[in-house]
mmCIF file of C-alpha atoms in Angstrom:
data_model
loop_
_atom_site.group_PDB
_atom_site.id
_atom_site.type_symbol
_atom_site.label_atom_id
_atom_site.label_comp_id
_atom_site.label_asym_id
_atom_site.label_seq_id
_atom_site.Cartn_x
_atom_site.Cartn_y
_atom_site.Cartn_z
ATOM 1 C CA MET A 2 2.128 271.527 100.902
ATOM 2 C CA GLY A 3 -1.545 271.370 103.010
ATOM 3 C CA ASP A 4 -3.526 267.484 104.549
ATOM 4 C CA GLY A 5 -0.458 266.246 105.478
ATOM 5 C CA VAL A 6 0.550 265.785 101.363
ATOM 6 C CA PRO A 7 3.961 265.400 101.112
ATOM 7 C CA ASP A 8 5.671 267.509 99.249
ATOM 8 C CA PRO A 9 7.894 266.391 95.941
ATOM 9 C CA ALA A 10 9.791 269.075 95.825
ATOM 10 C CA ARG A 11 10.813 268.459 99.189
ATOM 11 C CA PRO A 12 11.458 265.554 99.756
ATOM 12 C CA GLY A 13 12.077 263.597 103.883
ATOM 13 C CA ARG A 14 14.919 262.356 105.448
ATOM 14 C CA GLY A 15 15.369 258.855 103.620
ATOM 15 C CA GLU A 16 12.763 259.868 100.806
ATOM 16 C CA LEU A 17 13.826 260.078 97.090
ATOM 17 C CA SER A 18 12.877 262.923 94.830
ATOM 18 C CA SER A 19 11.192 263.853 92.261
ATOM 19 C CA VAL A 20 13.598 267.238 90.693
ATOM 20 C CA ALA A 21 15.980 266.553 88.695
ATOM 21 C CA VAL A 22 19.582 267.334 90.260
ATOM 22 C CA PRO A 23 22.403 268.385 87.883
ATOM 23 C CA ALA A 24 25.341 266.222 87.724
ATOM 24 C CA GLY A 25 28.685 267.253 89.330
ATOM 25 C CA GLY A 26 28.927 266.098 92.824
ATOM 26 C CA LEU A 27 31.768 263.425 94.179
ATOM 27 C CA LEU A 28 31.494 260.742 92.307
ATOM 28 C CA ASP A 29 31.338 262.427 88.956
ATOM 29 C CA LEU A 30 34.508 263.874 90.083
ATOM 30 C CA VAL A 31 36.035 260.628 90.729
ATOM 31 C CA GLY A 32 34.488 259.554 88.173
ATOM 32 C CA VAL A 33 32.861 255.838 89.042
ATOM 33 C CA CYS A 34 31.997 253.735 87.305
ATOM 34 C CA ALA A 35 29.321 250.165 86.756
ATOM 35 C CA VAL A 36 30.434 246.986 84.894
ATOM 36 C CA VAL A 37 27.605 243.802 86.038
ATOM 37 C CA LEU A 38 28.286 240.943 84.652
ATOM 38 C CA ASP A 39 26.417 237.217 84.498
ATOM 39 C CA ALA A 40 27.457 234.042 86.163
ATOM 40 C CA ARG A 41 30.146 233.143 83.258
ATOM 41 C CA GLY A 42 31.353 237.027 83.985
ATOM 42 C CA ARG A 43 29.923 238.267 80.769
ATOM 43 C CA ILE A 44 29.173 241.281 80.455
ATOM 44 C CA VAL A 45 25.680 242.080 80.680
ATOM 45 C CA LEU A 46 25.491 245.808 81.860
ATOM 46 C CA TRP A 47 27.686 248.558 81.051
ATOM 47 C CA SER A 48 27.381 252.401 82.531
ATOM 48 C CA PRO A 49 28.005 255.059 80.223
ATOM 49 C CA GLN A 50 31.079 256.409 81.714
ATOM 50 C CA ALA A 51 32.978 252.545 81.930
ATOM 51 C CA GLU A 52 34.172 254.796 78.773
ATOM 52 C CA ASP A 53 36.242 257.177 80.333
ATOM 53 C CA VAL A 54 38.225 254.447 82.545
ATOM 54 C CA PHE A 55 38.687 251.439 80.411
ATOM 55 C CA GLY A 56 37.958 252.977 76.491
ATOM 56 C CA TYR A 57 35.386 250.461 75.083
ATOM 57 C CA THR A 58 32.082 251.568 73.437
ATOM 58 C CA ALA A 59 29.164 249.835 75.485
ATOM 59 C CA GLU A 60 28.596 248.650 71.810
ATOM 60 C CA GLU A 61 32.151 246.363 72.473
ATOM 61 C CA ALA A 62 32.177 245.619 76.258
ATOM 62 C CA LEU A 63 28.602 243.758 76.416
ATOM 63 C CA GLY A 64 28.208 240.722 75.739
ATOM 64 C CA GLN A 65 32.140 240.060 76.420
ATOM 65 C CA TYR A 66 33.750 237.664 78.692
ATOM 66 C CA ALA A 67 35.503 240.483 80.640
ATOM 67 C CA ALA A 68 38.563 239.020 81.893
ATOM 68 C CA SER A 69 39.314 238.139 77.649
ATOM 69 C CA VAL A 70 38.262 242.705 77.383
ATOM 70 C CA LEU A 71 39.501 243.955 80.289
ATOM 71 C CA VAL A 72 42.668 241.767 81.191
ATOM 72 C CA GLY A 73 45.810 241.072 80.663
ATOM 73 C CA THR A 74 46.461 237.549 79.904
ATOM 74 C CA GLU A 75 49.441 237.424 82.988
ATOM 75 C CA HIS A 76 46.209 238.130 85.137
ATOM 76 C CA HIS A 77 43.353 235.779 83.674
ATOM 77 C CA ASP A 78 44.204 232.986 86.152
ATOM 78 C CA LEU A 79 43.963 235.687 89.549
ATOM 79 C CA VAL A 80 40.859 237.630 88.249
ATOM 80 C CA ALA A 81 39.078 234.493 87.568
ATOM 81 C CA GLY A 82 39.655 233.478 91.812
ATOM 82 C CA LEU A 83 39.354 236.589 92.503
ATOM 83 C CA PHE A 84 35.030 236.450 90.940
ATOM 84 C CA ALA A 85 34.246 233.016 92.009
ATOM 85 C CA GLN A 86 35.004 234.005 95.286
ATOM 86 C CA VAL A 87 32.336 236.419 95.227
ATOM 87 C CA MET A 88 29.631 234.192 92.784
ATOM 88 C CA ARG A 89 29.889 231.500 95.350
ATOM 89 C CA THR A 90 31.126 233.610 99.554
ATOM 90 C CA GLY A 91 28.427 236.300 98.510
ATOM 91 C CA ALA A 92 31.791 238.551 99.826
ATOM 92 C CA HIS A 93 32.252 241.592 98.692
ATOM 93 C CA TRP A 94 35.402 242.686 97.196
ATOM 94 C CA ALA A 95 38.167 246.042 97.290
ATOM 95 C CA GLY A 96 41.184 247.050 96.023
ATOM 96 C CA ALA A 97 43.153 248.181 93.154
ATOM 97 C CA PHE A 98 43.970 246.059 90.085
ATOM 98 C CA PRO A 99 46.352 246.208 86.783
ATOM 99 C CA ILE A 100 43.264 246.882 83.454
ATOM 100 C CA ARG A 101 43.996 246.632 79.998
ATOM 101 C CA HIS A 102 42.824 250.143 78.613
ATOM 102 C CA ARG A 103 41.092 249.584 74.916
ATOM 103 C CA ASP A 104 44.370 251.753 73.572
ATOM 104 C CA GLY A 105 46.971 249.304 74.777
ATOM 105 C CA SER A 106 48.361 250.829 77.717
ATOM 106 C CA ARG A 107 47.407 249.242 81.010
ATOM 107 C CA ARG A 108 46.224 251.545 84.390
ATOM 108 C CA LEU A 109 45.807 250.680 88.203
ATOM 109 C CA VAL A 110 41.202 250.462 88.712
ATOM 110 C CA GLU A 111 40.237 250.340 91.436
ATOM 111 C CA PHE A 112 37.484 248.639 92.126
ATOM 112 C CA ARG A 113 34.652 247.449 94.533
ATOM 113 C CA ASN A 114 32.797 243.981 94.207
ATOM 114 C CA MET A 115 30.193 242.288 94.869
ATOM 115 C CA ARG A 116 27.571 239.846 94.354
ATOM 116 C CA LEU A 117 24.156 240.842 93.817
ATOM 117 C CA GLU A 118 20.730 238.038 92.997
ATOM 118 C CA ASP A 119 17.766 239.001 91.076
ATOM 119 C CA ASP A 120 14.181 237.880 92.010
ATOM 120 C CA GLY A 121 14.705 234.832 90.131
ATOM 121 C CA GLY A 122 17.590 233.595 91.692
ATOM 122 C CA ALA A 123 19.932 234.880 89.143
ATOM 123 C CA VAL A 124 23.177 236.168 90.475
ATOM 124 C CA TYR A 125 25.290 238.934 89.539
ATOM 125 C CA ALA A 126 29.144 240.317 90.234
ATOM 126 C CA LEU A 127 28.744 243.827 90.379
ATOM 127 C CA GLY A 128 31.434 245.936 90.002
ATOM 128 C CA LEU A 129 32.370 250.242 91.204
ATOM 129 C CA ALA A 130 35.309 251.183 89.293
ATOM 130 C CA ALA A 131 37.219 254.807 89.447
ATOM 131 C CA ASP A 132 40.678 255.580 87.559
ATOM 132 C CA GLN A 133 43.268 255.503 90.923
ATOM 133 C CA ALA A 134 45.406 257.778 89.605
ATOM 134 C CA GLN A 135 42.166 260.572 89.228
ATOM 135 C CA LEU A 136 40.832 258.860 93.143
ATOM 136 C CA LYS A 137 44.677 259.756 94.067
ATOM 137 C CA ASP A 138 44.645 263.030 92.535
ATOM 138 C CA LEU A 139 41.227 264.239 94.371
ATOM 139 C CA GLU A 140 43.213 262.824 97.538
ATOM 140 C CA ALA A 141 45.688 264.491 97.745
ATOM 141 C CA ALA A 142 43.840 267.964 96.542
ATOM 142 C CA LEU A 143 41.571 267.174 99.703
ATOM 143 C CA ALA A 144 44.071 266.259 102.278
ATOM 144 C CA LEU A 145 45.733 269.331 101.024
ATOM 145 C CA SER A 146 42.451 271.526 101.543
ATOM 146 C CA ASP A 147 41.962 270.214 105.084
ATOM 147 C CA GLN A 148 45.235 271.112 105.705
ATOM 148 C CA LEU A 149 45.320 274.323 104.527
ATOM 149 C CA LEU A 150 42.073 274.850 106.783
ATOM 150 C CA SER A 151 43.176 273.579 109.778
ATOM 151 C CA GLN A 152 46.264 274.645 109.659
ATOM 152 C CA SER A 153 44.757 278.353 108.852
ATOM 153 C CA PRO A 154 45.219 281.296 111.463
ATOM 154 C CA ILE A 155 42.430 282.842 108.994
ATOM 155 C CA GLY A 156 38.840 281.851 110.370
ATOM 156 C CA VAL A 157 36.613 279.947 107.862
ATOM 157 C CA ALA A 158 33.084 278.659 108.360
ATOM 158 C CA LEU A 159 31.244 276.753 105.254
ATOM 159 C CA LEU A 160 27.539 277.684 105.843
ATOM 160 C CA ASP A 161 24.775 276.007 103.329
ATOM 161 C CA THR A 162 21.703 277.725 102.006
ATOM 162 C CA GLU A 163 19.444 278.593 105.706
ATOM 163 C CA LEU A 164 23.184 279.844 106.391
ATOM 164 C CA ARG A 165 23.445 276.710 109.016
ATOM 165 C CA TYR A 166 26.899 276.003 109.286
ATOM 166 C CA VAL A 167 28.385 272.966 107.897
ATOM 167 C CA LEU A 168 32.618 272.991 108.441
ATOM 168 C CA VAL A 169 34.957 275.205 111.189
ATOM 169 C CA ASN A 170 37.974 275.818 111.132
ATOM 170 C CA PRO A 171 39.499 275.529 113.763
ATOM 171 C CA ALA A 172 40.547 279.565 114.035
ATOM 172 C CA LEU A 173 37.695 280.716 114.111
ATOM 173 C CA GLU A 174 36.668 278.456 116.452
ATOM 174 C CA ARG A 175 38.632 280.812 118.742
ATOM 175 C CA ILE A 176 37.613 283.912 117.145
ATOM 176 C CA ASN A 177 33.773 282.888 118.220
ATOM 177 C CA GLY A 178 34.832 281.383 121.079
ATOM 178 C CA ARG A 179 32.567 277.416 120.954
ATOM 179 C CA PRO A 180 33.557 275.127 119.177
ATOM 180 C CA ALA A 181 33.380 273.916 116.418
ATOM 181 C CA ALA A 182 30.498 270.993 117.321
ATOM 182 C CA GLU A 183 28.425 273.880 119.113
ATOM 183 C CA HIS A 184 28.747 275.617 115.315
ATOM 184 C CA ILE A 185 27.963 272.707 112.945
ATOM 185 C CA GLY A 186 23.701 273.043 112.237
ATOM 186 C CA ARG A 187 22.687 276.396 113.803
ATOM 187 C CA ARG A 188 22.659 279.901 112.075
ATOM 188 C CA PRO A 189 24.789 282.899 112.955
ATOM 189 C CA ARG A 190 22.068 284.559 115.197
ATOM 190 C CA ASP A 191 22.337 281.588 117.517
ATOM 191 C CA LEU A 192 25.932 281.598 118.411
ATOM 192 C CA LEU A 193 26.822 285.506 117.795
ATOM 193 C CA PRO A 194 23.849 286.835 119.803
ATOM 194 C CA LEU A 195 26.429 289.919 120.852
ATOM 195 C CA LEU A 196 26.748 290.603 117.266
ATOM 196 C CA ASP A 197 24.754 292.228 114.504
ATOM 197 C CA ALA A 198 23.028 289.017 113.776
ATOM 198 C CA ASP A 199 20.040 290.931 112.120
ATOM 199 C CA GLY A 200 23.449 292.435 109.887
ATOM 200 C CA VAL A 201 26.181 289.566 109.678
ATOM 201 C CA GLU A 202 23.106 287.564 107.731
ATOM 202 C CA GLY A 203 20.876 289.664 105.666
ATOM 203 C CA THR A 204 24.749 290.136 103.518
ATOM 204 C CA LEU A 205 25.017 285.749 103.978
ATOM 205 C CA ARG A 206 20.650 285.947 101.812
ATOM 206 C CA GLU A 207 22.743 288.940 99.781
ATOM 207 C CA VAL A 208 25.609 286.774 98.488
ATOM 208 C CA LEU A 209 24.023 284.531 97.956
ATOM 209 C CA ALA A 210 21.277 285.125 96.152
ATOM 210 C CA THR A 211 23.346 287.959 94.244
ATOM 211 C CA GLY A 212 26.848 285.564 93.686
ATOM 212 C CA VAL A 213 28.786 288.849 94.255
ATOM 213 C CA PRO A 214 30.923 288.123 96.984
ATOM 214 C CA VAL A 215 31.877 290.750 99.629
ATOM 215 C CA ILE A 216 34.628 291.498 100.921
ATOM 216 C CA ASP A 217 37.061 292.770 103.396
ATOM 217 C CA ARG A 218 34.195 294.548 105.556
ATOM 218 C CA HIS A 219 34.768 295.289 109.111
ATOM 219 C CA VAL A 220 32.486 294.697 111.902
ATOM 220 C CA VAL A 221 33.064 295.034 115.637
ATOM 221 C CA GLY A 222 31.491 294.023 118.641
ATOM 222 C CA ARG A 223 31.892 291.270 120.892
ATOM 223 C CA THR A 224 32.057 287.380 121.403
ATOM 224 C CA PRO A 225 32.247 283.915 123.947
ATOM 225 C CA ALA A 226 35.323 284.722 123.257
ATOM 226 C CA ALA A 227 35.830 287.718 124.422
ATOM 227 C CA PRO A 228 32.337 289.021 126.309
ATOM 228 C CA ASP A 229 33.560 291.775 127.773
ATOM 229 C CA GLU A 230 36.298 293.615 124.995
ATOM 230 C CA ASP A 231 35.035 294.614 121.551
ATOM 231 C CA HIS A 232 37.000 293.318 118.979
ATOM 232 C CA ALA A 233 37.507 294.716 115.415
ATOM 233 C CA TRP A 234 37.426 292.035 112.302
ATOM 234 C CA SER A 235 37.587 292.376 108.617
ATOM 235 C CA VAL A 236 35.148 289.404 107.325
ATOM 236 C CA SER A 237 35.019 288.449 103.841
ATOM 237 C CA PHE A 238 31.698 286.343 102.164
ATOM 238 C CA TYR A 239 31.264 284.358 98.619
ATOM 239 C CA ARG A 240 29.617 282.157 97.476
ATOM 240 C CA LEU A 241 30.421 278.547 96.810
ATOM 241 C CA GLU A 242 28.457 276.989 93.260
ATOM 242 C CA ASP A 243 29.960 272.159 92.912
ATOM 243 C CA SER A 244 31.245 272.362 89.135
ATOM 244 C CA ALA A 245 27.570 272.544 87.477
ATOM 245 C CA GLY A 246 26.616 275.700 89.181
ATOM 246 C CA GLN A 247 24.950 274.675 92.023
ATOM 247 C CA VAL A 248 24.770 276.707 93.894
ATOM 248 C CA MET A 249 26.437 275.118 97.885
ATOM 249 C CA GLY A 250 26.262 278.165 100.093
ATOM 250 C CA VAL A 251 28.718 280.396 101.035
ATOM 251 C CA ALA A 252 31.531 280.835 103.003
ATOM 252 C CA ASN A 253 33.033 282.904 105.341
ATOM 253 C CA SER A 254 37.106 284.177 106.180
ATOM 254 C CA VAL A 255 37.244 286.426 109.269
ATOM 255 C CA VAL A 256 40.774 288.197 109.519
ATOM 256 C CA ASP A 257 41.072 290.095 113.087
ATOM 257 C CA ILE A 258 42.154 293.302 113.074
ATOM 258 C CA THR A 259 41.762 294.407 116.587
ATOM 259 C CA GLY A 260 45.547 295.422 116.892
ATOM 260 C CA ARG A 261 45.195 297.838 113.543
ATOM 261 C CA HIS A 262 41.630 298.470 114.504
ATOM 262 C CA ARG A 263 42.703 300.240 117.539
ATOM 263 C CA ALA A 264 45.667 301.215 116.646
ATOM 264 C CA ALA A 265 43.738 303.476 113.314
ATOM 265 C CA ALA A 266 41.115 304.859 116.129
ATOM 266 C CA GLU A 267 44.305 306.555 118.683
ATOM 267 C CA ALA A 268 46.205 307.493 116.015
ATOM 268 C CA GLU A 269 42.792 308.810 115.219
ATOM 269 C CA ARG A 270 42.562 310.278 118.008
ATOM 270 C CA GLY A 271 45.427 311.855 118.005
ATOM 271 C CA ARG A 272 44.560 314.437 114.743
ATOM 272 C CA ARG A 273 41.905 315.219 116.053
ATOM 273 C CA ARG A 274 44.088 315.934 119.166
ATOM 274 C CA LEU A 275 46.392 318.029 116.637
ATOM 275 C CA THR A 276 43.424 319.409 114.926
ATOM 276 C CA LEU A 277 41.423 320.889 117.486
ATOM 277 C CA LEU A 278 45.192 322.415 118.776
ATOM 278 C CA ALA A 279 45.476 324.626 115.925
ATOM 279 C CA GLU A 280 41.966 325.683 115.374
ATOM 280 C CA SER A 281 42.210 326.169 119.995
ATOM 281 C CA SER A 282 45.055 328.556 118.526
ATOM 282 C CA THR A 283 43.551 330.656 115.965
ATOM 283 C CA ARG A 284 39.716 330.647 117.645
ATOM 284 C CA ILE A 285 40.048 331.359 121.667
ATOM 285 C CA GLY A 286 41.958 334.702 121.611
ATOM 286 C CA THR A 287 40.810 336.895 118.606
ATOM 287 C CA THR A 288 40.156 339.971 121.302
ATOM 288 C CA LEU A 289 41.556 340.931 124.617
ATOM 289 C CA GLU A 290 38.670 340.670 125.970
ATOM 290 C CA VAL A 291 37.794 338.254 128.943
ATOM 291 C CA GLU A 292 33.432 337.708 128.381
ATOM 292 C CA ARG A 293 34.805 337.155 124.701
ATOM 293 C CA THR A 294 37.736 334.930 125.942
ATOM 294 C CA ALA A 295 35.611 332.908 127.680
ATOM 295 C CA GLN A 296 32.870 332.019 124.879
ATOM 296 C CA GLU A 297 35.393 331.582 122.324
ATOM 297 C CA LEU A 298 36.740 328.903 124.256
ATOM 298 C CA ALA A 299 33.288 326.981 125.339
ATOM 299 C CA ASP A 300 32.429 327.298 121.707
ATOM 300 C CA VAL A 301 35.930 325.220 121.055
ATOM 301 C CA MET A 302 35.254 322.881 123.057
ATOM 302 C CA VAL A 303 31.973 321.442 122.344
ATOM 303 C CA PRO A 304 31.419 319.402 119.779
ATOM 304 C CA GLU A 305 34.824 318.073 119.709
ATOM 305 C CA LEU A 306 35.800 317.153 123.697
ATOM 306 C CA ALA A 307 32.704 318.004 125.522
ATOM 307 C CA ASP A 308 28.764 318.622 124.847
ATOM 308 C CA ILE A 309 28.025 321.006 127.430
ATOM 309 C CA ALA A 310 31.216 323.605 127.958
ATOM 310 C CA ALA A 311 30.900 326.230 130.410
ATOM 311 C CA VAL A 312 33.921 328.366 131.323
ATOM 312 C CA ASP A 313 33.541 330.425 135.007
ATOM 313 C CA ILE A 314 35.553 332.591 136.418
ATOM 314 C CA LEU A 315 36.672 334.276 140.172
ATOM 315 C CA ASP A 316 34.811 337.776 139.961
ATOM 316 C CA ALA A 317 37.958 338.555 142.456
ATOM 317 C CA ALA A 318 39.944 337.834 139.353
ATOM 318 C CA LEU A 319 38.032 339.933 136.952
ATOM 319 C CA GLN A 320 38.260 342.249 139.527
ATOM 320 C CA LEU A 321 41.872 342.130 139.385
ATOM 321 C CA ARG A 322 42.017 341.138 143.769
ATOM 322 C CA ARG A 323 42.407 338.774 145.627
ATOM 323 C CA ASP A 324 40.711 337.900 148.132
ATOM 324 C CA GLU A 325 40.697 337.745 151.396
ATOM 325 C CA GLU A 326 40.457 334.379 153.030
ATOM 326 C CA GLY A 327 37.593 334.873 156.061
ATOM 327 C CA GLU A 328 35.505 337.041 153.584
ATOM 328 C CA GLY A 329 33.314 334.661 152.813
ATOM 329 C CA PRO A 330 32.272 332.747 150.095
ATOM 330 C CA ARG A 331 34.702 333.264 147.002
ATOM 331 C CA ARG A 332 32.314 334.555 143.540
ATOM 332 C CA PHE A 333 33.078 332.955 140.250
ATOM 333 C CA ARG A 334 31.110 334.438 136.738
ATOM 334 C CA ALA A 335 29.611 332.837 134.346
ATOM 335 C CA LEU A 336 31.015 334.110 131.248
ATOM 336 C CA GLY A 337 31.175 330.520 128.393
ATOM 337 C CA TYR A 338 28.692 328.531 127.678
ATOM 338 C CA ALA A 339 28.562 326.071 124.768
ATOM 339 C CA SER A 340 26.081 322.708 124.093
ATOM 340 C CA ALA A 341 25.623 320.548 121.651
ATOM 341 C CA TYR A 342 22.085 319.899 122.087
ATOM 342 C CA PRO A 343 19.743 322.839 120.937
#
């Protein structure tokens, strides 16, 4: 928007957006809930997610003493001491604590507790809680993902919707010849000037727009890892979405297939040579005329082996005699000519 008026749909740094963002972030995956207690330990605020963690609805929990509802009797004294410490000192407390679920089961819940104060001087206790088993599952999944990326021999990158790198694994660092820190926040064209940046970024935008992945596209070029030598890669692109369907960016995987590419190119050259030999045996020497044979030889050479071919024969050879030494310069006769250009 013009005239210095901020656009609410494009918040600046430190600004809040008025645009609703669908659920599905990390906090939703963890299932974090919020519970607020007054100075006497009674529940005065109860988030909808708290029902998932503790099993009680807001109607059942509000106004109740948290210790009597959520904790077994054997832990009442310990909870009372922790609550008093937080309320008295303002120091936060974090850790896992066994709670009593509405269904009667006992579960470990991760807590982050802190003191709040309103504008009238009243103090409250805020508890942020999440089921520990769910947290452990998420931590294990994140750890596994990290190991898969860091140990994978396949280059992997994640780019945001503006095609800026947000993650690069060690394999892609080696392929591109640049450390991960130099990738973050930059686009492919900024890092890989020796490649067809327009083609790569055009494909990325198409995948972002359509959601249709591109698999096993072969790219040949050079990177800072080997600026004087062509390499070949098999690249794949696919769009990333969160659990709510919000587009997060695009993932890129890269496999170096230089050896396979060179072997295929050499095999193709060998096949073409064999084909040329086979064609030569049928196209050259169809008559006993020297001029005709010379032209056939030139025609076979172009365009498979050369853009222009000329067949010159010693005039003496055509006359079936040898020139004597000292008889002057040897003369050639042009008998065949072919060009790939009109």
